[in-house]
CSV table of C-alpha atoms in Angstrom, one decimal:
chain,number,residue,atom,x,y,z
A,3,UNK,CA,42.6,70.7,-19.5
A,4,UNK,CA,45.0,68.0,-18.4
A,5,UNK,CA,47.8,70.3,-17.3
A,6,UNK,CA,45.4,72.6,-15.5
A,7,UNK,CA,43.7,69.6,-13.7
A,8,UNK,CA,47.2,68.3,-12.7
A,9,UNK,CA,48.0,71.7,-11.1
A,10,UNK,CA,44.7,71.7,-9.3
A,11,UNK,CA,45.4,68.3,-7.8
A,12,UNK,CA,49.1,69.1,-7.1
A,13,UNK,CA,50.6,70.7,-3.9
A,14,UNK,CA,52.8,72.9,-6.0
A,15,UNK,CA,52.8,74.5,-9.5
A,16,UNK,CA,55.2,72.3,-11.4
A,17,UNK,CA,58.6,72.8,-12.9
A,18,UNK,CA,59.7,76.2,-14.3
A,19,UNK,CA,59.2,76.6,-18.0
A,20,UNK,CA,62.7,76.3,-19.4
A,21,UNK,CA,61.8,76.9,-23.0
A,22,UNK,CA,60.7,80.6,-22.6
A,23,UNK,CA,61.9,83.7,-20.9
A,24,UNK,CA,59.7,86.5,-19.5
A,25,UNK,CA,59.5,88.4,-22.8
A,26,UNK,CA,58.4,85.3,-24.7
A,27,UNK,CA,55.8,84.4,-22.1
A,28,UNK,CA,54.5,88.0,-22.0
A,29,UNK,CA,54.0,88.0,-25.7
A,30,UNK,CA,52.1,84.7,-25.4
A,31,UNK,CA,50.0,86.2,-22.7
A,32,UNK,CA,48.9,89.0,-25.1
A,33,UNK,CA,47.8,86.4,-27.6
A,34,UNK,CA,46.0,84.1,-25.0
A,35,UNK,CA,42.3,83.8,-25.6
A,36,UNK,CA,41.1,81.4,-22.9
A,37,UNK,CA,41.2,81.6,-19.1
A,38,UNK,CA,43.1,78.3,-19.1
A,39,UNK,CA,45.8,79.7,-21.3
A,40,UNK,CA,46.0,82.9,-19.3
A,41,UNK,CA,46.2,80.9,-16.1
A,42,UNK,CA,49.1,78.7,-17.3
A,43,UNK,CA,51.0,81.6,-18.6
A,44,UNK,CA,50.5,83.7,-15.4
A,45,UNK,CA,51.9,80.7,-13.4
A,46,UNK,CA,54.9,80.4,-15.7
A,47,UNK,CA,55.6,84.2,-15.4
A,48,UNK,CA,55.3,84.2,-11.6
A,49,UNK,CA,57.8,81.3,-11.4
A,50,UNK,CA,60.3,83.5,-13.2
A,51,UNK,CA,59.7,86.3,-10.8
A,52,UNK,CA,57.5,88.5,-12.9
A,53,UNK,CA,55.2,89.6,-10.1
A,54,UNK,CA,53.8,92.5,-12.2
A,55,UNK,CA,51.5,89.9,-13.6
A,56,UNK,CA,49.7,89.5,-10.3
A,57,UNK,CA,47.3,92.2,-11.4
A,58,UNK,CA,46.0,90.0,-14.1
A,59,UNK,CA,45.6,87.1,-11.6
A,60,UNK,CA,43.6,89.4,-9.2
A,61,UNK,CA,41.3,90.5,-12.0
A,62,UNK,CA,40.7,86.9,-13.1
A,63,UNK,CA,39.8,85.8,-9.6
A,64,UNK,CA,37.0,88.4,-9.5
A,65,UNK,CA,35.6,87.7,-13.0
A,66,UNK,CA,36.0,83.9,-13.7
A,67,UNK,CA,32.9,81.8,-13.5
A,68,UNK,CA,34.9,78.6,-13.7
A,69,UNK,CA,35.1,76.9,-10.3
A,70,UNK,CA,38.3,75.0,-11.2
A,71,UNK,CA,40.1,78.1,-12.5
A,72,UNK,CA,39.0,80.0,-9.3
A,73,UNK,CA,40.3,77.2,-7.2
A,74,UNK,CA,43.7,77.4,-8.7
A,75,UNK,CA,43.6,81.2,-8.7
A,76,UNK,CA,42.9,81.2,-4.9
A,77,UNK,CA,45.8,78.9,-4.2
A,78,UNK,CA,48.2,80.8,-6.4
A,79,UNK,CA,47.0,84.1,-4.9
A,80,UNK,CA,47.8,82.9,-1.4
A,81,UNK,CA,51.3,81.7,-2.6
A,82,UNK,CA,52.3,85.0,-4.1
A,83,UNK,CA,50.3,87.6,-2.2
A,84,UNK,CA,52.3,90.2,-0.3
A,85,UNK,CA,51.2,92.1,2.7
A,86,UNK,CA,50.4,95.1,0.4
A,87,UNK,CA,48.3,92.8,-1.8
A,88,UNK,CA,46.2,91.6,1.2
A,89,UNK,CA,45.7,95.2,2.5
A,90,UNK,CA,44.0,96.1,-0.8
A,91,UNK,CA,40.4,94.8,-0.2
A,92,UNK,CA,39.7,95.1,-3.9
A,93,UNK,CA,42.0,92.2,-4.5
A,94,UNK,CA,39.7,90.0,-2.5
A,95,UNK,CA,36.3,90.9,-3.9
A,96,UNK,CA,36.0,87.3,-5.0
A,97,UNK,CA,35.4,86.3,-1.3
A,98,UNK,CA,31.9,87.8,-1.5
A,99,UNK,CA,30.6,85.2,-3.9
A,100,UNK,CA,32.2,81.8,-3.2
A,101,UNK,CA,30.9,78.3,-3.4
A,102,UNK,CA,31.4,76.3,-0.2
A,103,UNK,CA,34.2,74.3,-1.9
A,104,UNK,CA,36.2,77.4,-2.9
A,105,UNK,CA,35.4,79.1,0.5
A,106,UNK,CA,37.1,76.0,2.0
A,107,UNK,CA,40.0,76.3,-0.4
A,108,UNK,CA,40.6,79.9,0.6
A,109,UNK,CA,40.3,79.0,4.3
A,110,UNK,CA,42.9,76.3,4.0
A,111,UNK,CA,45.2,78.2,1.5
A,112,UNK,CA,45.2,81.4,3.6
A,113,UNK,CA,47.8,79.8,5.7
A,114,UNK,CA,50.2,80.0,2.7
A,115,UNK,CA,49.9,83.8,2.7
A,116,UNK,CA,52.0,83.6,5.9
A,117,UNK,CA,50.7,87.1,6.6
A,118,UNK,CA,48.6,88.3,9.5
A,119,UNK,CA,46.9,90.7,7.1
A,120,UNK,CA,44.8,87.8,6.0
A,121,UNK,CA,43.2,87.3,9.4
A,122,UNK,CA,40.5,90.0,9.1
A,123,UNK,CA,39.2,88.3,6.0
A,124,UNK,CA,39.1,84.9,7.8
A,125,UNK,CA,37.2,86.5,10.7
A,126,UNK,CA,34.6,87.9,8.3
A,127,UNK,CA,34.2,84.5,6.7
A,128,UNK,CA,34.0,82.7,10.1
A,129,UNK,CA,30.7,84.5,10.7
A,130,UNK,CA,29.4,83.9,7.2
A,131,UNK,CA,30.2,80.2,7.1
A,132,UNK,CA,29.1,79.2,10.7
A,133,UNK,CA,28.0,75.6,11.1
A,134,UNK,CA,29.7,74.4,7.9
A,135,UNK,CA,32.8,72.5,7.1
A,136,UNK,CA,34.4,75.8,6.2
A,137,UNK,CA,34.0,77.1,9.8
A,138,UNK,CA,36.3,74.2,11.0
A,139,UNK,CA,38.9,75.0,8.3
A,140,UNK,CA,38.9,78.7,9.2
A,141,UNK,CA,39.3,78.0,12.9
A,142,UNK,CA,42.2,75.7,12.2
A,143,UNK,CA,44.0,78.3,10.0
A,144,UNK,CA,43.3,81.0,12.6
A,145,UNK,CA,44.7,78.8,15.3
A,146,UNK,CA,47.9,78.2,13.4
A,147,UNK,CA,48.3,82.0,12.9
A,148,UNK,CA,47.3,83.0,16.5
A,149,UNK,CA,47.3,79.9,18.7
A,150,UNK,CA,44.1,81.4,20.2
A,151,UNK,CA,42.7,78.1,21.4
A,152,UNK,CA,45.3,77.8,24.1
A,153,UNK,CA,44.7,81.3,25.3
A,154,UNK,CA,40.9,81.7,25.1
A,155,UNK,CA,38.8,78.8,23.8
A,156,UNK,CA,38.5,76.5,20.8
A,157,UNK,CA,34.9,77.7,20.3
A,158,UNK,CA,35.7,81.4,20.9
A,159,UNK,CA,33.3,83.8,19.1
A,160,UNK,CA,34.4,85.9,16.2
A,161,UNK,CA,34.5,89.0,18.5
A,162,UNK,CA,36.7,87.2,21.0
A,163,UNK,CA,39.1,86.0,18.3
A,164,UNK,CA,39.1,89.4,16.8
A,165,UNK,CA,40.0,91.1,20.0
A,166,UNK,CA,42.7,88.5,20.7
A,167,UNK,CA,44.1,89.2,17.2
A,168,UNK,CA,44.3,93.0,17.8
A,169,UNK,CA,46.3,92.4,20.9
A,170,UNK,CA,48.4,89.6,19.3
A,171,UNK,CA,49.6,91.7,16.4
A,172,UNK,CA,51.0,94.4,18.7
A,173,UNK,CA,53.7,91.9,19.6
A,174,UNK,CA,54.9,91.0,16.0
A,175,UNK,CA,56.8,92.7,13.2
A,176,UNK,CA,54.1,92.9,10.5
A,177,UNK,CA,56.8,93.3,7.9
A,178,UNK,CA,57.7,89.6,8.4
A,179,UNK,CA,55.9,86.5,7.2
A,180,UNK,CA,55.0,83.9,9.8
A,181,UNK,CA,54.3,80.2,10.3
A,182,UNK,CA,53.1,79.1,13.7
A,183,UNK,CA,53.8,82.5,15.1
A,184,UNK,CA,57.5,82.5,14.1
A,185,UNK,CA,59.1,84.4,11.2
A,186,UNK,CA,59.4,81.9,8.4
A,187,UNK,CA,62.7,80.4,7.4
A,188,UNK,CA,63.2,77.4,5.1
A,189,UNK,CA,66.0,76.0,7.2
A,190,UNK,CA,63.7,75.6,10.1
A,191,UNK,CA,61.1,73.7,8.1
A,192,UNK,CA,63.8,71.6,6.4
A,193,UNK,CA,64.9,70.4,9.8
A,194,UNK,CA,61.3,69.5,10.7
A,195,UNK,CA,60.8,67.5,7.5
A,196,UNK,CA,64.0,65.6,8.3
A,197,UNK,CA,62.7,64.8,11.8
A,198,UNK,CA,59.3,63.7,10.4
A,199,UNK,CA,61.1,61.5,7.8
A,200,UNK,CA,63.2,59.8,10.4
A,201,UNK,CA,60.1,59.2,12.5
A,202,UNK,CA,58.4,57.8,9.4
A,203,UNK,CA,61.2,55.3,8.6
A,204,UNK,CA,61.6,54.2,12.2
A,205,UNK,CA,57.9,53.7,12.9
A,206,UNK,CA,56.7,52.8,9.5
A,207,UNK,CA,54.1,55.6,9.4
A,208,UNK,CA,53.3,58.3,6.9
A,209,UNK,CA,55.0,61.7,7.2
A,210,UNK,CA,51.6,63.3,7.8
A,211,UNK,CA,52.3,66.9,6.9
A,212,UNK,CA,50.9,68.7,3.9
A,213,UNK,CA,52.0,72.3,4.7
A,214,UNK,CA,55.8,71.9,5.1
A,215,UNK,CA,56.4,70.0,1.8
A,216,UNK,CA,54.2,72.5,0.0
A,217,UNK,CA,55.9,75.5,1.5
A,218,UNK,CA,59.4,74.2,0.7
A,219,UNK,CA,58.4,73.2,-2.9
A,220,UNK,CA,56.7,76.5,-3.6
A,221,UNK,CA,59.4,78.6,-2.0
A,222,UNK,CA,62.3,76.9,-3.8
A,223,UNK,CA,60.7,75.7,-7.0
A,224,UNK,CA,62.2,72.3,-6.3
A,225,UNK,CA,59.7,69.6,-5.4
A,226,UNK,CA,59.9,68.1,-2.0
A,227,UNK,CA,60.4,64.3,-2.2
A,228,UNK,CA,57.7,63.6,0.4
A,229,UNK,CA,54.0,64.3,0.8
A,230,UNK,CA,51.4,63.7,3.5
A,231,UNK,CA,51.0,60.0,2.9
A,232,UNK,CA,54.6,59.2,2.1
A,233,UNK,CA,56.1,56.3,4.2
A,234,UNK,CA,59.8,57.0,4.1
A,235,UNK,CA,62.3,54.3,3.3
A,236,UNK,CA,66.1,54.5,3.0
A,237,UNK,CA,66.0,55.7,-0.6
A,238,UNK,CA,63.5,58.5,0.2
A,239,UNK,CA,65.5,59.5,3.3
A,240,UNK,CA,68.6,59.9,1.1
A,241,UNK,CA,66.5,62.1,-1.3
A,242,UNK,CA,65.4,64.2,1.6
A,243,UNK,CA,69.0,64.8,2.7
A,244,UNK,CA,69.9,65.7,-0.9
A,245,UNK,CA,66.9,68.0,-1.1
A,246,UNK,CA,67.9,69.8,2.1
A,247,UNK,CA,71.4,70.3,0.7
A,248,UNK,CA,69.9,71.9,-2.4
A,249,UNK,CA,67.8,74.3,-0.2
A,250,UNK,CA,70.8,75.1,2.0
A,251,UNK,CA,72.7,76.5,-1.1
A,252,UNK,CA,69.9,78.9,-2.0
A,253,UNK,CA,69.7,82.5,-0.6
A,254,UNK,CA,67.1,82.9,2.1
A,255,UNK,CA,66.2,85.6,4.6
A,256,UNK,CA,64.4,85.0,7.8
A,257,UNK,CA,60.8,86.4,7.7
A,258,UNK,CA,60.8,86.7,3.9
A,259,UNK,CA,58.4,85.0,1.6
A,260,UNK,CA,59.5,83.4,-1.7
A,261,UNK,CA,57.9,81.9,-4.8
A,262,UNK,CA,60.2,79.6,-6.9
A,263,UNK,CA,63.3,81.2,-5.5
A,264,UNK,CA,62.1,84.8,-6.0
A,265,UNK,CA,61.4,87.0,-3.0
A,266,UNK,CA,57.8,88.1,-2.9
A,267,UNK,CA,57.2,91.9,-2.6
């Protein structure tokens, strides 16, 4: 389980499998007999842009009894789910029977869907997980999506946030994917990671951001050189500039979602 455990602890899904193409991995998937093997092959196929395999991922989320497998499934689901995937409630049946740990995982990972279509699920969970750690995580994710705390109240009720959401989405293009209410674009986040890295090297403090390095790594399939607790030095700053140069040479469209360089549909 070492590879699986490493993925569970990581903020991305590792390098692409350079030894197999889609046909090879598909054949291996037919022969797979364990959830672990299925999971690893699904990840490798998704990295190559074979999004047809998402159906197997969705089924595994609803049937697995393994907490670690489900944890990774949830994170992967949020990374590759399209608007259409989120609108199909049968894809999220797993939400009805979650441990507190994996409820918290979904609440945090929902941010990586970058889709306002995940908000109704978070609102339903907010009522269910009231007065737990999960509630705080849900509220934080909802606030990043909606910025509701500045407009109504940090402790707003489910109904108040729900009504605010219904008004909010009238102002956005729901075909786009969003981060902090703006259509996502890697160049914008690359600029922010440079700014945070410069602050880190000047002040001797950690970068203190999880989301941006994860998004850039997962979108591009190239691991970001910094993580939350990285204190940047001159060498790392050079690596950041090189990293941003790599990203700048890739094809991106504002408001689109990507997984390992492949546009998510």
